[in-house]
Amino acid sequence: MAGIYLHIPFCRQACHYCNFHFSTSLNRKNDFISALLKEIAARKDYLEAEPIETVYFGGGTPSLLATEEIATILQQLRALYPLVSGAEVTLEANPDDITTARLRSWRETGINRLSIGVQSFFEEDLRWMNRAHDARQALDCIGLAQEEGLDNISIDLIYGGPTLPDSHWQQNVERAIGLGIPHLSCYALTVEPRTALDTLIRRHQVAEVSPDDQARQFLLLMDWMAAAGYEHYEISNFAQPGHRSRHNSAYWQGKKYLGLGPSAHSYNGVSREWNVANNAQYIAAPGLVTEKEILTPDQQVNEYIMISLRTLEGIDLQTLAHRFGPQRAAQLRQRAEKHIIGSHLRLAEERLQLTMEGKLLADGIAADLFFDTQSK
């Protein structure tokens, strides 16, 4: 089974923290749709007819597309790719784009899951982030979706920002739980280079982000979500049982996926490639791959370590031994010992899993476990 990701590179306005590829001008949206349809046709053999179990409209803001455009894209995919019955089809949407009429039309096109960019239910946070929606829309859009039967919902929340005290963070999380939202993606506010937020902080126009605040709010989050019965199945993702994101889970399981649209990445098990991150160049040459990387054996095992360590199940040493050899599994087990002693990893049924404290250090622990040519 494989997945398809479609990058829709348009936003109504730029959030201060965002470093994804997008344009706030919709002037060439029609040209982009034409180019995307051409790329869908041109790359139909990339996944070698492997059944497609998930389709994900990301961006950018895919909910800016007209319903007819979404329907045309899905029609093209169904005609050229083997989508399985019951495939998960997710649309990222902003609260200000969600109306009863649009929800009904999205369902009719085949959208069966929404990922809503709420970020916060507090007005001051949304203004500070330069979000296009307000606090009332953040709340109302969820009720509208549930009333229309599109209740397979995920929402994004951001923590660790200077406008978010612990009490407001708790209210954000409790509100999401109280609304019965089955999936939450919660991200620490990250200051990415060359974003508006980076510039504002360097000019001392806004307060800096506190790593201590972020760590504390992440620990609080894990406690609250566990108490509410959610699975912490990946570092940033929490789900009620049976409501994990099938699309994102496929990434973390190392499954193949095809990325369509400017800046989109693709992976077929042995190589990774990505499209040009420029709308004009993409429109002129749909599917233009700007870089391709053949993964070495070291990179393949490191990729498995990186993605599996972030999950609830952790690194399966037996799977690693089967795929990459028992010597590597033994070496990894030995290398992990200091993190086990330090209570950042635990070994349970031949799986290396992050502890709660270890989740604060996930990237560093993964990097410490990586193999290189000298470690063979």
PDB file of N, CA and C in Angstrom, residues 267-329:
ATOM      1  N   TYR A 267       9.009   9.140  -2.295  1.00  0.00           N
ATOM      2  CA  TYR A 267       9.887   8.099  -1.748  1.00  0.00           C
ATOM      3  C   TYR A 267       9.388   6.750  -2.233  1.00  0.00           C
ATOM      4  N   ASN A 268      10.308   5.950  -2.783  1.00  0.00           N
ATOM      5  CA  ASN A 268       9.910   4.637  -3.306  1.00  0.00           C
ATOM      6  C   ASN A 268      10.613   3.471  -2.629  1.00  0.00           C
ATOM      7  N   GLY A 269      11.207   3.732  -1.476  1.00  0.00           N
ATOM      8  CA  GLY A 269      11.868   2.671  -0.730  1.00  0.00           C
ATOM      9  C   GLY A 269      13.374   2.695  -0.835  1.00  0.00           C
ATOM     10  N   VAL A 270      13.888   3.159  -1.961  1.00  0.00           N
ATOM     11  CA  VAL A 270      15.341   3.180  -2.149  1.00  0.00           C
ATOM     12  C   VAL A 270      15.861   4.570  -2.500  1.00  0.00           C
ATOM     13  N   SER A 271      14.979   5.462  -2.914  1.00  0.00           N
ATOM     14  CA  SER A 271      15.419   6.810  -3.263  1.00  0.00           C
ATOM     15  C   SER A 271      14.368   7.826  -2.845  1.00  0.00           C
ATOM     16  N   ARG A 272      14.828   9.059  -2.713  1.00  0.00           N
ATOM     17  CA  ARG A 272      13.952  10.169  -2.367  1.00  0.00           C
ATOM     18  C   ARG A 272      14.193  11.278  -3.379  1.00  0.00           C
ATOM     19  N   GLU A 273      13.130  11.933  -3.791  1.00  0.00           N
ATOM     20  CA  GLU A 273      13.270  13.031  -4.736  1.00  0.00           C
ATOM     21  C   GLU A 273      12.249  14.101  -4.416  1.00  0.00           C
ATOM     22  N   TRP A 274      12.526  15.329  -4.871  1.00  0.00           N
ATOM     23  CA  TRP A 274      11.579  16.407  -4.593  1.00  0.00           C
ATOM     24  C   TRP A 274      11.481  17.361  -5.767  1.00  0.00           C
ATOM     25  N   ASN A 275      10.268  17.900  -5.908  1.00  0.00           N
ATOM     26  CA  ASN A 275       9.950  18.802  -7.016  1.00  0.00           C
ATOM     27  C   ASN A 275      10.486  20.207  -6.762  1.00  0.00           C
ATOM     28  N   VAL A 276      10.595  20.950  -7.841  1.00  0.00           N
ATOM     29  CA  VAL A 276      11.040  22.331  -7.749  1.00  0.00           C
ATOM     30  C   VAL A 276      10.086  23.116  -6.846  1.00  0.00           C
ATOM     31  N   ALA A 277      10.644  23.948  -5.972  1.00  0.00           N
ATOM     32  CA  ALA A 277       9.843  24.753  -5.041  1.00  0.00           C
ATOM     33  C   ALA A 277       9.656  26.153  -5.603  1.00  0.00           C
ATOM     34  N   ASN A 278       9.028  26.218  -6.766  1.00  0.00           N
ATOM     35  CA  ASN A 278       8.802  27.497  -7.446  1.00  0.00           C
ATOM     36  C   ASN A 278       7.571  27.326  -8.327  1.00  0.00           C
ATOM     37  N   ASN A 279       6.539  28.107  -8.079  1.00  0.00           N
ATOM     38  CA  ASN A 279       5.281  27.913  -8.804  1.00  0.00           C
ATOM     39  C   ASN A 279       5.433  28.130 -10.305  1.00  0.00           C
ATOM     40  N   ALA A 280       6.124  29.194 -10.702  1.00  0.00           N
ATOM     41  CA  ALA A 280       6.268  29.499 -12.131  1.00  0.00           C
ATOM     42  C   ALA A 280       7.039  28.386 -12.846  1.00  0.00           C
ATOM     43  N   GLN A 281       8.114  27.914 -12.240  1.00  0.00           N
ATOM     44  CA  GLN A 281       8.887  26.839 -12.864  1.00  0.00           C
ATOM     45  C   GLN A 281       8.087  25.542 -12.909  1.00  0.00           C
ATOM     46  N   TYR A 282       7.315  25.282 -11.847  1.00  0.00           N
ATOM     47  CA  TYR A 282       6.483  24.076 -11.829  1.00  0.00           C
ATOM     48  C   TYR A 282       5.429  24.132 -12.932  1.00  0.00           C
ATOM     49  N   ILE A 283       4.790  25.264 -13.087  1.00  0.00           N
ATOM     50  CA  ILE A 283       3.759  25.405 -14.120  1.00  0.00           C
ATOM     51  C   ILE A 283       4.360  25.202 -15.511  1.00  0.00           C
ATOM     52  N   ALA A 284       5.577  25.699 -15.699  1.00  0.00           N
ATOM     53  CA  ALA A 284       6.242  25.546 -16.998  1.00  0.00           C
ATOM     54  C   ALA A 284       6.682  24.107 -17.246  1.00  0.00           C
ATOM     55  N   ALA A 285       7.000  23.381 -16.168  1.00  0.00           N
ATOM     56  CA  ALA A 285       7.488  22.001 -16.312  1.00  0.00           C
ATOM     57  C   ALA A 285       6.942  21.168 -15.165  1.00  0.00           C
ATOM     58  N   PRO A 286       5.684  20.722 -15.258  1.00  0.00           N
ATOM     59  CA  PRO A 286       5.070  19.956 -14.168  1.00  0.00           C
ATOM     60  C   PRO A 286       5.887  18.717 -13.809  1.00  0.00           C
ATOM     61  N   GLY A 287       6.098  18.524 -12.501  1.00  0.00           N
ATOM     62  CA  GLY A 287       6.831  17.357 -12.056  1.00  0.00           C
ATOM     63  C   GLY A 287       8.331  17.489 -12.187  1.00  0.00           C
ATOM     64  N   LEU A 288       8.819  18.727 -12.363  1.00  0.00           N
ATOM     65  CA  LEU A 288      10.257  18.940 -12.490  1.00  0.00           C
ATOM     66  C   LEU A 288      10.941  18.580 -11.174  1.00  0.00           C
ATOM     67  N   VAL A 289      11.728  17.505 -11.200  1.00  0.00           N
ATOM     68  CA  VAL A 289      12.451  17.054 -10.018  1.00  0.00           C
ATOM     69  C   VAL A 289      13.770  17.810  -9.945  1.00  0.00           C
ATOM     70  N   THR A 290      13.986  18.532  -8.854  1.00  0.00           N
ATOM     71  CA  THR A 290      15.201  19.329  -8.741  1.00  0.00           C
ATOM     72  C   THR A 290      16.338  18.560  -8.084  1.00  0.00           C
ATOM     73  N   GLU A 291      16.006  17.504  -7.349  1.00  0.00           N
ATOM     74  CA  GLU A 291      17.060  16.740  -6.708  1.00  0.00           C
ATOM     75  C   GLU A 291      16.561  15.321  -6.423  1.00  0.00           C
ATOM     76  N   LYS A 292      17.469  14.365  -6.556  1.00  0.00           N
ATOM     77  CA  LYS A 292      17.151  12.970  -6.275  1.00  0.00           C
ATOM     78  C   LYS A 292      18.297  12.360  -5.491  1.00  0.00           C
ATOM     79  N   GLU A 293      17.941  11.601  -4.474  1.00  0.00           N
ATOM     80  CA  GLU A 293      18.938  11.027  -3.591  1.00  0.00           C
ATOM     81  C   GLU A 293      18.720   9.518  -3.505  1.00  0.00           C
ATOM     82  N   ILE A 294      19.732   8.747  -3.918  1.00  0.00           N
ATOM     83  CA  ILE A 294      19.700   7.301  -3.738  1.00  0.00           C
ATOM     84  C   ILE A 294      20.208   7.006  -2.335  1.00  0.00           C
ATOM     85  N   LEU A 295      19.402   6.354  -1.533  1.00  0.00           N
ATOM     86  CA  LEU A 295      19.755   6.130  -0.140  1.00  0.00           C
ATOM     87  C   LEU A 295      20.757   4.985  -0.010  1.00  0.00           C
ATOM     88  N   THR A 296      21.869   5.238   0.648  1.00  0.00           N
ATOM     89  CA  THR A 296      22.856   4.206   0.929  1.00  0.00           C
ATOM     90  C   THR A 296      22.307   3.277   2.015  1.00  0.00           C
ATOM     91  N   PRO A 297      22.925   2.105   2.218  1.00  0.00           N
ATOM     92  CA  PRO A 297      22.482   1.236   3.320  1.00  0.00           C
ATOM     93  C   PRO A 297      22.489   1.947   4.671  1.00  0.00           C
ATOM     94  N   ASP A 298      23.514   2.773   4.930  1.00  0.00           N
ATOM     95  CA  ASP A 298      23.544   3.534   6.181  1.00  0.00           C
ATOM     96  C   ASP A 298      22.351   4.471   6.278  1.00  0.00           C
ATOM     97  N   GLN A 299      22.048   5.181   5.182  1.00  0.00           N
ATOM     98  CA  GLN A 299      20.929   6.114   5.197  1.00  0.00           C
ATOM     99  C   GLN A 299      19.600   5.390   5.379  1.00  0.00           C
ATOM    100  N   GLN A 300      19.474   4.206   4.806  1.00  0.00           N
ATOM    101  CA  GLN A 300      18.231   3.451   4.955  1.00  0.00           C
ATOM    102  C   GLN A 300      18.005   3.020   6.401  1.00  0.00           C
ATOM    103  N   VAL A 301      19.049   2.534   7.057  1.00  0.00           N
ATOM    104  CA  VAL A 301      18.873   2.125   8.449  1.00  0.00           C
ATOM    105  C   VAL A 301      18.663   3.339   9.342  1.00  0.00           C
ATOM    106  N   ASN A 302      19.367   4.451   9.051  1.00  0.00           N
ATOM    107  CA  ASN A 302      19.170   5.662   9.841  1.00  0.00           C
ATOM    108  C   ASN A 302      17.756   6.209   9.677  1.00  0.00           C
ATOM    109  N   GLU A 303      17.226   6.110   8.472  1.00  0.00           N
ATOM    110  CA  GLU A 303      15.849   6.547   8.237  1.00  0.00           C
ATOM    111  C   GLU A 303      14.882   5.722   9.079  1.00  0.00           C
ATOM    112  N   TYR A 304      15.121   4.406   9.129  1.00  0.00           N
ATOM    113  CA  TYR A 304      14.256   3.552   9.946  1.00  0.00           C
ATOM    114  C   TYR A 304      14.346   3.936  11.421  1.00  0.00           C
ATOM    115  N   ILE A 305      15.560   4.206  11.894  1.00  0.00           N
ATOM    116  CA  ILE A 305      15.745   4.615  13.287  1.00  0.00           C
ATOM    117  C   ILE A 305      15.000   5.915  13.557  1.00  0.00           C
ATOM    118  N   MET A 306      15.168   6.888  12.678  1.00  0.00           N
ATOM    119  CA  MET A 306      14.597   8.222  12.896  1.00  0.00           C
ATOM    120  C   MET A 306      13.075   8.191  12.948  1.00  0.00           C
ATOM    121  N   ILE A 307      12.461   7.525  11.967  1.00  0.00           N
ATOM    122  CA  ILE A 307      11.002   7.578  11.899  1.00  0.00           C
ATOM    123  C   ILE A 307      10.342   6.652  12.920  1.00  0.00           C
ATOM    124  N   SER A 308      10.937   5.491  13.168  1.00  0.00           N
ATOM    125  CA  SER A 308      10.299   4.551  14.094  1.00  0.00           C
ATOM    126  C   SER A 308      10.465   4.987  15.542  1.00  0.00           C
ATOM    127  N   LEU A 309      11.591   5.645  15.861  1.00  0.00           N
ATOM    128  CA  LEU A 309      11.806   6.080  17.243  1.00  0.00           C
ATOM    129  C   LEU A 309      10.752   7.093  17.666  1.00  0.00           C
ATOM    130  N   ARG A 310      10.208   7.861  16.723  1.00  0.00           N
ATOM    131  CA  ARG A 310       9.212   8.880  17.043  1.00  0.00           C
ATOM    132  C   ARG A 310       7.833   8.288  17.357  1.00  0.00           C
ATOM    133  N   THR A 311       7.646   7.008  17.100  1.00  0.00           N
ATOM    134  CA  THR A 311       6.331   6.400  17.240  1.00  0.00           C
ATOM    135  C   THR A 311       6.155   5.692  18.579  1.00  0.00           C
ATOM    136  N   LEU A 312       4.909   5.425  18.916  1.00  0.00           N
ATOM    137  CA  LEU A 312       4.578   4.705  20.137  1.00  0.00           C
ATOM    138  C   LEU A 312       5.244   3.337  20.170  1.00  0.00           C
ATOM    139  N   GLU A 313       5.285   2.659  19.021  1.00  0.00           N
ATOM    140  CA  GLU A 313       5.835   1.303  18.976  1.00  0.00           C
ATOM    141  C   GLU A 313       7.355   1.278  19.061  1.00  0.00           C
ATOM    142  N   GLY A 314       8.023   2.348  18.635  1.00  0.00           N
ATOM    143  CA  GLY A 314       9.457   2.443  18.738  1.00  0.00           C
ATOM    144  C   GLY A 314      10.203   1.635  17.685  1.00  0.00           C
ATOM    145  N   ILE A 315      11.491   1.432  17.929  1.00  0.00           N
ATOM    146  CA  ILE A 315      12.356   0.691  17.011  1.00  0.00           C
ATOM    147  C   ILE A 315      12.235  -0.797  17.311  1.00  0.00           C
ATOM    148  N   ASP A 316      11.779  -1.562  16.343  1.00  0.00           N
ATOM    149  CA  ASP A 316      11.666  -3.012  16.488  1.00  0.00           C
ATOM    150  C   ASP A 316      13.014  -3.631  16.104  1.00  0.00           C
ATOM    151  N   LEU A 317      13.746  -4.130  17.083  1.00  0.00           N
ATOM    152  CA  LEU A 317      15.079  -4.668  16.822  1.00  0.00           C
ATOM    153  C   LEU A 317      15.026  -5.905  15.931  1.00  0.00           C
ATOM    154  N   GLN A 318      13.965  -6.677  16.022  1.00  0.00           N
ATOM    155  CA  GLN A 318      13.838  -7.858  15.155  1.00  0.00           C
ATOM    156  C   GLN A 318      13.608  -7.439  13.707  1.00  0.00           C
ATOM    157  N   THR A 319      12.774  -6.429  13.501  1.00  0.00           N
ATOM    158  CA  THR A 319      12.568  -5.907  12.146  1.00  0.00           C
ATOM    159  C   THR A 319      13.867  -5.332  11.599  1.00  0.00           C
ATOM    160  N   LEU A 320      14.582  -4.594  12.439  1.00  0.00           N
ATOM    161  CA  LEU A 320      15.843  -4.008  11.997  1.00  0.00           C
ATOM    162  C   LEU A 320      16.848  -5.104  11.625  1.00  0.00           C
ATOM    163  N   ALA A 321      16.895  -6.174  12.423  1.00  0.00           N
ATOM    164  CA  ALA A 321      17.812  -7.281  12.119  1.00  0.00           C
ATOM    165  C   ALA A 321      17.439  -7.964  10.807  1.00  0.00           C
ATOM    166  N   HIS A 322      16.139  -8.116  10.564  1.00  0.00           N
ATOM    167  CA  HIS A 322      15.675  -8.771   9.334  1.00  0.00           C
ATOM    168  C   HIS A 322      15.996  -7.925   8.110  1.00  0.00           C
ATOM    169  N   ARG A 323      15.807  -6.608   8.221  1.00  0.00           N
ATOM    170  CA  ARG A 323      15.991  -5.730   7.067  1.00  0.00           C
ATOM    171  C   ARG A 323      17.448  -5.347   6.831  1.00  0.00           C
ATOM    172  N   PHE A 324      18.200  -5.175   7.928  1.00  0.00           N
ATOM    173  CA  PHE A 324      19.537  -4.610   7.789  1.00  0.00           C
ATOM    174  C   PHE A 324      20.649  -5.487   8.367  1.00  0.00           C
ATOM    175  N   GLY A 325      20.283  -6.640   8.925  1.00  0.00           N
ATOM    176  CA  GLY A 325      21.293  -7.567   9.418  1.00  0.00           C
ATOM    177  C   GLY A 325      21.378  -7.594  10.937  1.00  0.00           C
ATOM    178  N   PRO A 326      21.619  -8.784  11.523  1.00  0.00           N
ATOM    179  CA  PRO A 326      21.670  -8.914  12.984  1.00  0.00           C
ATOM    180  C   PRO A 326      22.822  -8.144  13.619  1.00  0.00           C
ATOM    181  N   GLN A 327      23.907  -7.923  12.863  1.00  0.00           N
ATOM    182  CA  GLN A 327      25.033  -7.180  13.422  1.00  0.00           C
ATOM    183  C   GLN A 327      24.633  -5.744  13.726  1.00  0.00           C
ATOM    184  N   ARG A 328      23.890  -5.123  12.814  1.00  0.00           N
ATOM    185  CA  ARG A 328      23.443  -3.751  13.045  1.00  0.00           C
ATOM    186  C   ARG A 328      22.497  -3.693  14.245  1.00  0.00           C
ATOM    187  N   ALA A 329      21.602  -4.680  14.351  1.00  0.00           N
ATOM    188  CA  ALA A 329      20.671  -4.696  15.480  1.00  0.00           C
ATOM    189  C   ALA A 329      21.424  -4.803  16.799  1.00  0.00           C
TER     190      ALA A 329
END
